[in-house]
XYZ file of C-alpha atoms in Angstrom:
627
model
C 26.242 14.156 -15.235
C 27.535 11.167 -13.301
C 30.282 13.598 -11.672
C 27.524 16.068 -11.109
C 24.982 13.758 -9.443
C 27.958 12.402 -7.401
C 28.732 15.880 -5.983
C 25.152 16.637 -5.083
C 24.728 13.272 -3.357
C 28.024 14.136 -1.226
C 26.806 17.574 -0.505
C 23.425 16.228 0.648
C 25.063 13.480 2.787
C 27.441 16.008 4.468
C 25.110 18.992 4.868
C 21.523 17.377 5.103
C 21.971 13.980 6.247
C 20.542 15.271 9.791
C 17.040 16.023 7.839
C 17.000 12.496 6.111
C 17.423 10.991 9.740
C 14.891 13.191 11.443
C 12.335 13.002 8.482
C 12.557 9.132 8.510
C 12.238 8.905 12.343
C 9.163 11.183 12.083
C 7.630 9.018 9.334
C 7.692 5.836 11.548
C 6.360 8.017 14.747
C 3.483 9.169 12.545
C 2.535 5.928 11.289
C 2.535 4.450 14.738
C 0.583 7.118 16.416
C -2.211 6.873 13.694
C -2.388 3.175 13.890
C -3.094 3.069 17.604
C -5.228 6.182 17.489
C -9.062 6.363 16.872
C -8.012 7.102 13.240
C -6.948 3.751 13.008
C -10.525 2.380 12.750
C -11.274 4.301 9.590
C -11.439 2.204 6.286
C -9.409 2.413 3.200
C -12.667 2.683 1.433
C -16.363 2.952 2.039
C -17.348 1.822 5.593
C -19.239 -1.419 3.724
C -16.200 -2.263 1.972
C -14.087 -5.574 2.240
C -10.555 -6.313 1.213
C -9.851 -7.084 -2.371
C -7.131 -9.557 -1.562
C -6.624 -12.270 0.803
C -3.852 -12.057 3.366
C -1.742 -14.412 1.581
C -1.916 -12.648 -1.705
C -1.729 -9.112 -0.042
C 1.380 -10.090 2.084
C 3.016 -11.529 -1.146
C 2.452 -8.566 -3.329
C 3.973 -6.275 -0.373
C 7.008 -8.343 -0.079
C 7.651 -8.771 -3.877
C 7.087 -4.791 -4.686
C 8.667 -3.735 -1.563
C 12.253 -5.046 -1.482
C 12.384 -8.618 -2.507
C 15.130 -8.274 -5.006
C 17.180 -6.341 -2.272
C 17.198 -9.419 0.053
C 18.508 -11.448 -2.777
C 21.277 -8.930 -3.327
C 22.080 -7.958 0.286
C 20.910 -10.973 2.417
C 24.608 -12.135 2.379
C 26.706 -9.184 1.085
C 25.678 -6.423 3.668
C 26.214 -8.595 7.122
C 29.474 -9.542 5.641
C 30.426 -6.126 4.351
C 29.949 -4.530 7.876
C 31.747 -7.325 9.491
C 34.771 -6.775 7.375
C 34.419 -2.900 7.620
C 32.215 -1.855 10.804
C 31.035 1.820 11.416
C 33.100 1.905 14.551
C 35.300 -0.562 16.453
C 37.611 -3.300 15.223
C 36.743 -5.188 12.108
C 36.416 -9.188 11.977
C 35.561 -9.712 15.491
C 32.522 -10.981 17.512
C 31.664 -7.449 18.266
C 31.916 -6.502 14.747
C 29.492 -9.715 13.741
C 26.876 -8.408 16.388
C 27.005 -4.751 15.076
C 26.702 -6.107 11.418
C 23.587 -7.837 12.139
C 22.119 -5.196 14.282
C 22.828 -2.511 11.684
C 21.335 -4.730 8.679
C 18.365 -5.177 10.594
C 18.054 -1.384 10.991
C 18.570 -0.506 7.323
C 15.841 -3.219 6.454
C 13.418 -2.742 9.319
C 10.384 -0.763 10.256
C 11.878 2.635 9.061
C 12.005 1.599 5.362
C 8.350 0.264 5.332
C 7.120 3.350 7.233
C 8.394 5.516 4.185
C 6.255 3.337 1.985
C 3.321 3.333 4.445
C 3.261 6.923 4.359
C 2.800 7.499 0.749
C 0.635 4.141 0.359
C -1.841 5.216 3.200
C -2.406 8.872 2.093
C -2.962 7.452 -1.844
C -5.398 4.873 -0.415
C -7.296 7.136 1.923
C -7.925 9.797 -0.598
C -8.545 7.606 -3.465
C -10.773 4.989 -1.910
C -12.410 6.937 1.017
C -12.832 9.884 -1.018
C -13.153 8.892 -4.683
C -10.124 10.930 -5.933
C -7.775 9.503 -8.619
C -5.221 7.016 -7.512
C -2.261 9.175 -8.089
C 0.231 11.438 -6.093
C -1.602 14.473 -6.466
C -4.546 13.524 -4.700
C -2.511 13.387 -1.339
C -2.267 17.280 -1.577
C -5.961 17.709 -1.965
C -6.601 18.992 1.827
C -3.545 21.485 1.068
C -4.402 22.821 -2.426
C -7.944 21.687 -3.020
C -9.144 21.361 -6.666
C -5.713 23.012 -7.981
C -4.812 19.129 -7.828
C -6.446 18.978 -11.457
C -4.382 21.691 -12.815
C -0.744 22.225 -13.667
C 0.490 21.459 -10.162
C -1.128 18.110 -9.856
C -0.042 17.411 -13.582
C 3.613 18.203 -12.756
C 3.352 16.207 -9.544
C 2.265 13.108 -11.289
C 4.560 13.636 -14.110
C 7.447 13.437 -11.761
C 6.130 10.464 -10.351
C 6.173 8.902 -13.764
C 9.739 9.909 -14.490
C 10.864 8.738 -11.116
C 9.151 5.399 -11.543
C 10.415 4.588 -15.211
C 14.166 5.627 -14.239
C 13.933 4.019 -10.919
C 12.511 0.695 -12.247
C 14.705 0.665 -15.391
C 17.815 1.471 -13.182
C 17.124 -1.372 -10.665
C 16.372 -3.534 -13.864
C 19.730 -2.944 -15.470
C 21.708 -3.145 -12.262
C 19.971 -6.370 -11.299
C 20.663 -8.066 -14.674
C 24.460 -7.693 -13.882
C 23.632 -9.744 -10.927
C 21.819 -12.365 -12.887
C 24.760 -12.287 -15.219
C 27.226 -12.695 -12.293
C 25.193 -15.741 -11.339
C 25.300 -17.168 -14.752
C 28.732 -16.666 -14.861
C 29.659 -18.371 -11.605
C 27.313 -21.525 -12.526
C 28.024 -21.968 -16.233
C 30.957 -19.714 -17.089
C 28.812 -17.385 -19.106
C 30.802 -14.175 -19.876
C 30.036 -10.929 -18.143
C 29.027 -8.605 -21.057
C 26.726 -6.073 -22.102
C 25.714 -8.113 -25.139
C 24.648 -10.982 -22.593
C 22.762 -8.683 -20.400
C 20.692 -7.171 -23.241
C 18.955 -10.280 -24.239
C 18.395 -11.281 -20.242
C 16.746 -7.871 -20.253
C 14.547 -8.578 -23.215
C 13.628 -11.869 -21.657
C 12.831 -10.446 -18.448
C 10.772 -7.472 -20.038
C 8.891 -10.230 -22.199
C 7.926 -11.919 -18.831
C 6.768 -8.636 -17.382
C 4.847 -7.695 -20.158
C 2.911 -11.101 -20.172
C 2.260 -10.554 -16.523
C 0.924 -6.858 -17.143
C -1.079 -8.095 -19.971
C -2.863 -10.953 -17.783
C -3.435 -8.213 -15.174
C -3.128 -7.485 -11.645
C -5.291 -10.272 -10.175
C -3.828 -13.139 -12.948
C -0.471 -11.937 -13.404
C 1.110 -9.973 -10.523
C -0.476 -11.622 -7.869
C 0.148 -15.000 -9.246
C 3.963 -14.267 -9.728
C 4.196 -12.555 -6.396
C 2.681 -15.600 -4.744
C 5.377 -17.776 -6.595
C 8.214 -15.505 -5.428
C 7.060 -15.941 -1.960
C 6.921 -19.645 -2.136
C 10.316 -19.783 -3.761
C 12.045 -17.275 -1.099
C 10.300 -19.723 1.721
C 11.992 -22.679 -0.044
C 15.292 -21.129 -0.079
C 14.706 -19.868 3.572
C 13.797 -23.189 4.886
C 16.856 -24.811 2.957
C 19.340 -22.484 4.646
C 17.844 -23.116 8.243
C 17.830 -26.745 7.842
C 21.265 -27.189 6.073
C 22.986 -24.431 8.004
C 23.606 -24.197 11.705
C 19.904 -24.353 12.818
C 20.165 -24.077 16.368
C 22.791 -21.021 16.160
C 20.389 -19.451 13.602
C 17.216 -19.720 15.968
C 19.175 -18.297 18.737
C 20.433 -15.469 16.756
C 17.038 -14.919 15.228
C 15.751 -14.097 18.865
C 19.036 -12.191 19.751
C 19.097 -10.017 16.554
C 15.222 -9.218 17.285
C 15.629 -8.298 20.703
C 19.083 -6.076 19.828
C 16.756 -4.431 17.092
C 14.075 -3.511 19.399
C 16.358 -2.449 22.535
C 18.559 -0.223 20.112
C 15.844 1.195 18.031
C 15.703 4.635 19.427
C 19.539 4.942 19.678
C 20.102 3.840 16.107
C 17.372 5.959 14.616
C 19.016 9.294 15.794
C 22.689 8.170 15.440
C 24.592 10.230 13.149
C 28.287 9.478 14.382
C 28.571 13.309 14.955
C 31.278 12.701 17.502
C 33.052 9.886 15.572
C 33.289 11.430 11.815
C 33.053 8.727 9.400
C 32.022 8.310 5.775
C 30.127 4.951 6.717
C 26.757 6.649 7.409
C 26.597 8.382 4.070
C 27.551 5.296 2.043
C 25.015 3.188 3.992
C 22.278 4.705 6.230
C 21.794 7.835 4.431
C 22.054 5.972 1.219
C 19.409 3.573 2.074
C 16.848 6.336 3.465
C 17.308 8.150 0.235
C 16.806 4.791 -1.851
C 13.493 4.107 0.124
C 12.180 7.453 -0.092
C 12.996 7.770 -4.111
C 11.342 4.441 -4.585
C 8.422 5.302 -2.462
C 6.053 6.972 -5.091
C 6.253 3.736 -7.062
C 6.037 1.078 -4.187
C 3.438 3.372 -2.134
C 1.109 3.498 -4.884
C 1.215 -0.134 -5.926
C 0.649 -0.927 -2.004
C -2.105 1.702 -2.139
C -3.725 -0.162 -5.274
C -3.755 -3.664 -3.557
C -4.943 -2.461 0.064
C -8.442 -1.361 -0.738
C -11.074 -2.227 2.123
C -8.589 -2.584 5.019
C -8.793 -0.384 8.117
C -5.943 1.794 8.534
C -4.840 -0.067 11.753
C -4.600 -3.325 9.843
C -3.019 -1.573 6.997
C -0.139 -0.318 8.981
C 0.384 -3.124 11.408
C 0.545 -5.416 8.253
C 2.762 -3.254 6.123
C 5.091 -2.581 9.233
C 5.381 -5.929 10.766
C 4.695 -8.780 8.203
C 7.249 -7.997 5.705
C 9.810 -6.828 8.482
C 9.119 -10.215 10.270
C 9.973 -12.289 7.053
C 13.000 -9.809 6.374
C 14.408 -10.397 9.980
C 14.255 -14.104 9.371
C 15.728 -13.805 5.874
C 18.759 -11.392 6.937
C 19.332 -13.713 9.987
C 19.449 -17.028 8.249
C 21.424 -15.749 5.314
C 23.492 -13.224 7.300
C 24.287 -15.108 10.439
C 25.103 -18.413 8.396
C 27.655 -16.584 6.116
C 29.251 -15.039 9.346
C 29.252 -18.609 11.126
C 31.000 -19.672 7.927
C 33.704 -17.113 8.211
C 34.264 -17.012 12.020
C 33.641 -20.577 12.872
C 33.898 -22.506 9.663
C 37.135 -20.971 8.421
C 35.691 -19.804 5.093
C 37.713 -16.791 4.906
C 37.325 -16.669 1.043
C 33.803 -15.829 1.336
C 34.602 -12.618 3.000
C 37.158 -11.625 0.412
C 34.901 -12.726 -2.613
C 32.029 -10.443 -1.289
C 34.536 -7.413 -0.711
C 35.591 -8.022 -4.348
C 32.113 -8.457 -6.055
C 29.044 -8.057 -3.737
C 27.100 -9.275 -6.836
C 28.014 -12.822 -6.619
C 27.868 -13.038 -2.544
C 24.778 -15.203 -2.613
C 26.449 -17.771 -5.111
C 29.622 -17.814 -3.417
C 27.507 -18.564 -0.177
C 25.675 -21.432 -1.635
C 28.831 -22.730 -2.895
C 29.709 -23.803 0.717
C 26.426 -25.556 1.381
C 24.856 -28.682 -0.014
C 23.249 -28.905 -3.366
C 24.980 -25.694 -4.374
C 24.378 -25.885 -8.094
C 20.526 -26.739 -7.455
C 20.216 -23.665 -4.885
C 22.206 -21.410 -6.986
C 19.831 -21.940 -10.153
C 16.845 -21.650 -7.731
C 18.255 -18.373 -6.454
C 19.000 -17.250 -10.144
C 15.302 -17.948 -10.951
C 14.261 -16.098 -7.752
C 16.132 -12.940 -8.825
C 14.682 -13.091 -12.235
C 10.954 -13.381 -10.862
C 11.600 -10.565 -8.424
C 12.437 -8.464 -11.368
C 9.473 -9.408 -13.415
C 7.231 -8.353 -10.487
C 9.204 -5.035 -9.953
C 8.774 -4.317 -13.772
C 5.075 -5.412 -14.044
C 4.155 -3.567 -10.773
C 6.022 -0.577 -11.956
C 4.336 -0.685 -15.201
C 1.179 -0.920 -13.437
C 1.947 2.112 -11.473
C 2.704 4.389 -14.466
C -0.096 3.101 -16.223
C -2.348 4.293 -13.654
C -0.694 7.687 -13.281
C -0.969 8.103 -17.149
C -4.536 7.179 -17.233
C -5.735 9.547 -14.553
C -5.618 7.171 -11.769
C -9.158 5.344 -12.497
C -8.995 1.915 -10.811
C -12.369 1.034 -12.002
C -11.769 1.262 -15.889
C -8.871 -0.548 -17.057
C -6.641 0.821 -19.786
C -5.897 -0.446 -23.159
C -3.822 -3.762 -23.146
C -1.695 -1.931 -25.595
C -0.739 0.953 -23.307
C 0.317 -1.227 -20.472
C 2.662 -3.453 -22.534
C 3.868 0.014 -23.760
C 5.316 0.926 -20.496
C 6.772 -2.459 -19.705
C 8.571 -2.572 -22.964
C 9.593 0.927 -22.481
C 11.144 0.117 -18.961
C 13.305 -2.448 -20.555
C 14.144 -0.462 -23.379
C 15.371 2.410 -20.976
C 17.450 0.079 -18.909
C 19.176 -1.475 -22.020
C 20.036 2.166 -23.337
C 21.260 3.061 -19.885
C 23.436 -0.087 -19.703
C 24.873 0.493 -22.992
C 25.653 4.078 -22.234
C 27.020 3.282 -19.026
C 24.631 5.561 -17.177
C 23.099 3.385 -14.695
C 25.363 4.319 -11.729
C 24.999 8.069 -12.317
C 20.963 7.711 -12.775
C 21.108 5.694 -9.401
C 22.927 8.619 -7.685
C 20.624 10.933 -9.198
C 17.689 8.965 -8.022
C 19.141 9.291 -4.279
C 19.557 12.844 -4.710
C 15.888 13.035 -5.799
C 14.911 11.745 -2.681
C 15.749 15.279 -0.684
C 12.756 17.030 -2.406
C 10.620 14.273 -2.314
C 11.240 13.827 1.477
C 9.970 17.448 1.770
C 6.905 16.595 -0.111
C 6.176 13.372 2.275
C 6.145 15.922 5.080
C 3.645 18.000 3.543
C 1.568 14.521 2.662
C 1.807 13.593 6.454
C 0.304 17.198 7.219
C -2.592 16.854 4.654
C -3.381 13.230 5.715
C -3.401 14.226 9.454
C -5.788 17.203 8.709
C -8.178 14.963 6.795
C -8.056 12.132 9.437
C -8.676 14.801 12.371
C -11.661 15.998 10.184
C -13.309 12.556 9.799
C -12.491 11.297 13.444
C -14.170 14.715 14.751
C -17.287 13.966 12.333
C -17.351 10.394 13.851
C -17.455 11.712 17.333
C -19.818 14.615 16.814
C -22.289 12.108 15.036
C -21.983 9.520 17.833
C -22.664 12.183 20.356
C -25.365 14.518 18.480
C -28.537 14.651 20.089
C -31.716 14.694 17.772
C -35.251 15.642 17.868
C -37.596 13.155 19.315
C -38.847 11.019 16.030
C -42.577 11.807 15.029
C -44.895 9.048 16.456
C -46.342 6.596 13.390
C -48.896 4.595 13.315
C -47.668 1.023 14.345
C -47.550 -1.618 11.951
C -49.555 -4.786 12.629
C -47.162 -7.467 13.791
C -48.012 -10.024 11.002
C -47.250 -7.607 8.372
C -43.789 -6.817 9.920
C -43.050 -10.479 10.311
C -43.763 -10.963 6.671
C -41.737 -7.965 5.594
C -38.732 -9.267 7.509
C -38.759 -12.757 6.406
C -39.730 -12.028 2.499
C -36.872 -11.591 -0.089
C -37.722 -9.151 -2.510
C -36.614 -9.226 -6.198
C -35.032 -6.067 -8.015
C -38.052 -4.988 -9.581
C -39.893 -4.551 -6.324
C -37.179 -2.984 -4.583
C -37.000 -0.333 -7.613
C -40.725 0.170 -7.477
C -40.462 1.043 -3.679
C -37.574 3.218 -4.583
C -39.405 5.106 -7.146
C -42.787 5.238 -5.466
C -41.929 5.858 -1.912
C -38.362 6.893 -1.472
C -38.144 9.154 -4.335
C -41.402 11.082 -3.300
C -40.336 11.447 0.214
C -36.848 12.838 -0.928
C -38.672 15.140 -3.143
C -40.961 16.478 -0.528
C -37.919 17.072 1.774
C -35.933 18.705 -0.863
C -38.928 21.158 -1.567
C -38.900 22.122 1.972
C -35.168 22.621 2.206
C -35.375 24.805 -0.889
C -38.148 26.829 0.562
C -35.677 27.569 3.519
C -33.158 28.869 1.087
C -30.994 25.571 0.936
C -29.535 24.157 -2.334
C -31.065 20.514 -2.381
C -31.421 18.377 -5.209
C -32.564 14.688 -5.770
C -31.250 12.445 -8.247
C -31.705 8.909 -9.608
C -29.321 6.302 -11.318
C -30.623 3.047 -12.729
C -29.055 0.175 -14.571
C -30.085 -2.925 -16.494
C -27.498 -4.903 -15.071
C -28.656 -6.728 -11.854
C -25.263 -6.009 -10.201
C -25.219 -2.336 -11.459
C -25.852 0.801 -9.561
C -29.497 1.315 -8.935
C -29.935 4.134 -6.535
C -31.517 7.354 -5.575
C -30.294 10.109 -3.475
C -30.817 13.546 -1.972
C -27.883 16.100 -1.726
C -27.864 19.391 0.191
C -25.015 21.674 -0.743
C -23.729 23.989 1.816
C -21.162 26.140 0.029
C -17.652 26.284 1.681
C -18.764 23.529 4.290
C -19.129 19.985 3.737
C -22.252 19.002 1.784
C -24.692 16.339 3.214
C -25.518 13.224 1.122
C -27.932 10.475 1.906
C -28.754 7.484 -0.550
C -30.690 4.530 -0.855
C -29.270 1.716 -3.276
C -30.751 -1.684 -4.179
C -28.078 -4.091 -2.884
C -27.948 -7.871 -4.161
C -27.461 -10.714 -1.623
C -27.810 -14.254 -1.947
C -30.703 -15.793 -0.307
C -30.140 -17.596 3.008
C -30.462 -21.151 3.146
C -32.620 -21.167 6.244
C -35.696 -19.713 4.287
C -38.592 -22.017 3.015
C -39.100 -22.147 -0.599
C -42.278 -20.011 0.162
C -40.211 -17.257 0.813
C -37.309 -17.511 -1.860
C -37.366 -18.370 -5.197
C -34.859 -21.086 -6.165
C -34.532 -20.049 -9.784
C -33.045 -16.545 -8.915
C -29.593 -15.984 -7.711
C -30.224 -12.697 -5.532
C -32.877 -10.977 -3.470
C -32.427 -7.114 -2.829
C -32.208 -4.881 0.069
C -33.056 -1.019 -0.047
C -29.790 0.167 1.873
C -28.734 3.658 3.273
C -25.561 4.957 2.139
C -23.791 8.274 3.264
C -20.858 9.872 1.876
C -18.610 7.625 4.007
C -20.109 4.588 2.702
C -23.118 1.887 3.169
C -24.731 2.124 6.821
C -25.615 -1.536 6.673
C -29.363 -1.476 7.216
C -32.222 -1.920 5.138
C -35.510 0.400 4.818
C -37.496 -1.650 2.534
C -41.075 -1.465 3.560
C -40.910 1.502 5.432
C -43.302 4.331 5.280
C -43.044 7.722 4.037
C -42.820 9.344 7.568
C -40.212 6.703 8.860
C -37.922 7.519 5.891
C -38.189 11.303 6.311
C -37.456 10.896 10.044
C -34.425 8.780 9.212
C -33.200 11.154 6.715
C -33.905 14.433 9.009
C -31.981 12.403 11.841
C -28.731 12.173 9.742
C -29.118 15.807 8.493
C -29.322 16.866 11.950
C -26.233 14.983 12.988
C -24.579 16.629 9.906
C -25.345 19.997 11.064
C -23.764 19.044 14.653
C -20.619 18.000 12.903
C -20.431 21.107 10.669
C -20.915 23.187 13.924
C -18.281 21.215 16.102
C -15.662 22.214 13.151
C -16.179 26.188 14.011
């Protein structure tokens, strides 16, 4: 199988490398256009939703799940390897060093995160905005509709499950060899499969513990620890390395990346035939695409409540900014050691065994033993976050993508243990490299799938922006005049903070009655209208009443009133608020897009019906604009 996969990868590199380059360029262009268009204002969730995680926790989880372990492995190795063997030009020169950093930045820059962003954005939008399952199948809803719940959808999710299990297992197995190499470098521990198997068992145990603790307690905390340790190592290299030189090269590397971005994106070295692009650029693009179902789903899971513009800017720029600092501080320090420090042995050691690159690098800086131990710990914690986030993704896929109902603990632990067991089995069988090659080859069909995902997402976002525009410009019939409310009664209604039972009584006596009258009138006109209620004993639960008008193949109309809890404001006197209760309630309007942010508590029947018909008129205007 190893020979077969290697042959397939060679064929892909030679014959369809151009497609990889074109597709990845398209993904980056697609995400940038969406971010800075009117679509960027749409939320990944209902209109009233807010982000589930703070910026610090969100960035930490993006960084850890996306490519944290890769930075540890390639931060020193890749710039040195490009310096020793550049794509074009003479090796081991100043020009080769400049090219090495430019190419490294390109491979780890915005293109990689644009691949993740396409998958994550599509999943988050359909799951949190349209209440579809948080699984890969949901991205195809605009293209195949309800068939995502049939065999086609099952096949898509099964492919994602297998890809995630084997991708994480492969990375875990290969990464353990790097941990083993670090222990060998530090303590003389032999490099052997029988050393690596216990390491896999230990990392799997930590991952199982993290998965058992859950996303908020386990994965989030370890991700934040990763970021702290990574910043500590980064600061150490900046302080004890050539500080001024590193700050200069950070500015220069970033400038060269930006100024050469367009040229590097489409450079296939067609007039300078070389195997270099297949071993590096095409390999990276295939690797990022192969990992995008896993990383994309995890990013989607932790991004609920953010706007599309905020999401894309955060995913493209924040991790890339940290990556640029990492690659510059580690890579340029290594090149400075070789070129100006006379440490020629570093280049030879990296060429001989890239897994020990970072440990050889620290050997030429102060406190080498301490920093090498810290680096080994960071490698392990990065693997823990890869394993536990992979287990979370597989668990969501096999549980139907329901983010509100947690799966049984034993099921989450099962997937974490299975990934470690698969990694150990592959390590003993010698199949890790073959499986890695197969993962890269599998990126070709998924790149095609991602193109369809972009198409489906574009259709859905265009539809929503059309609706927003049509609703904003819709002209509705003038409101029916009603008897004005005495101003003292109005003031009393404004400042009063009603309890839950009072709001529920209002919804039952006034709102439901209004909805029933209008629904009856709709049915007389031949429309399929219905009124429904949902109540809960839990004060924080869903207490709502809604009216729905179904329009066959067109988009249905939905208008709801919910009892929403709020903390009483401190500026009101005790006369208006009871200090013994935690919340007061508002009767708020919700449409299919989410909460509209206004309260109708105390409105009369005519005012409620007028508001309902206003929204229905705007909905019809939207449907007409689609024809």
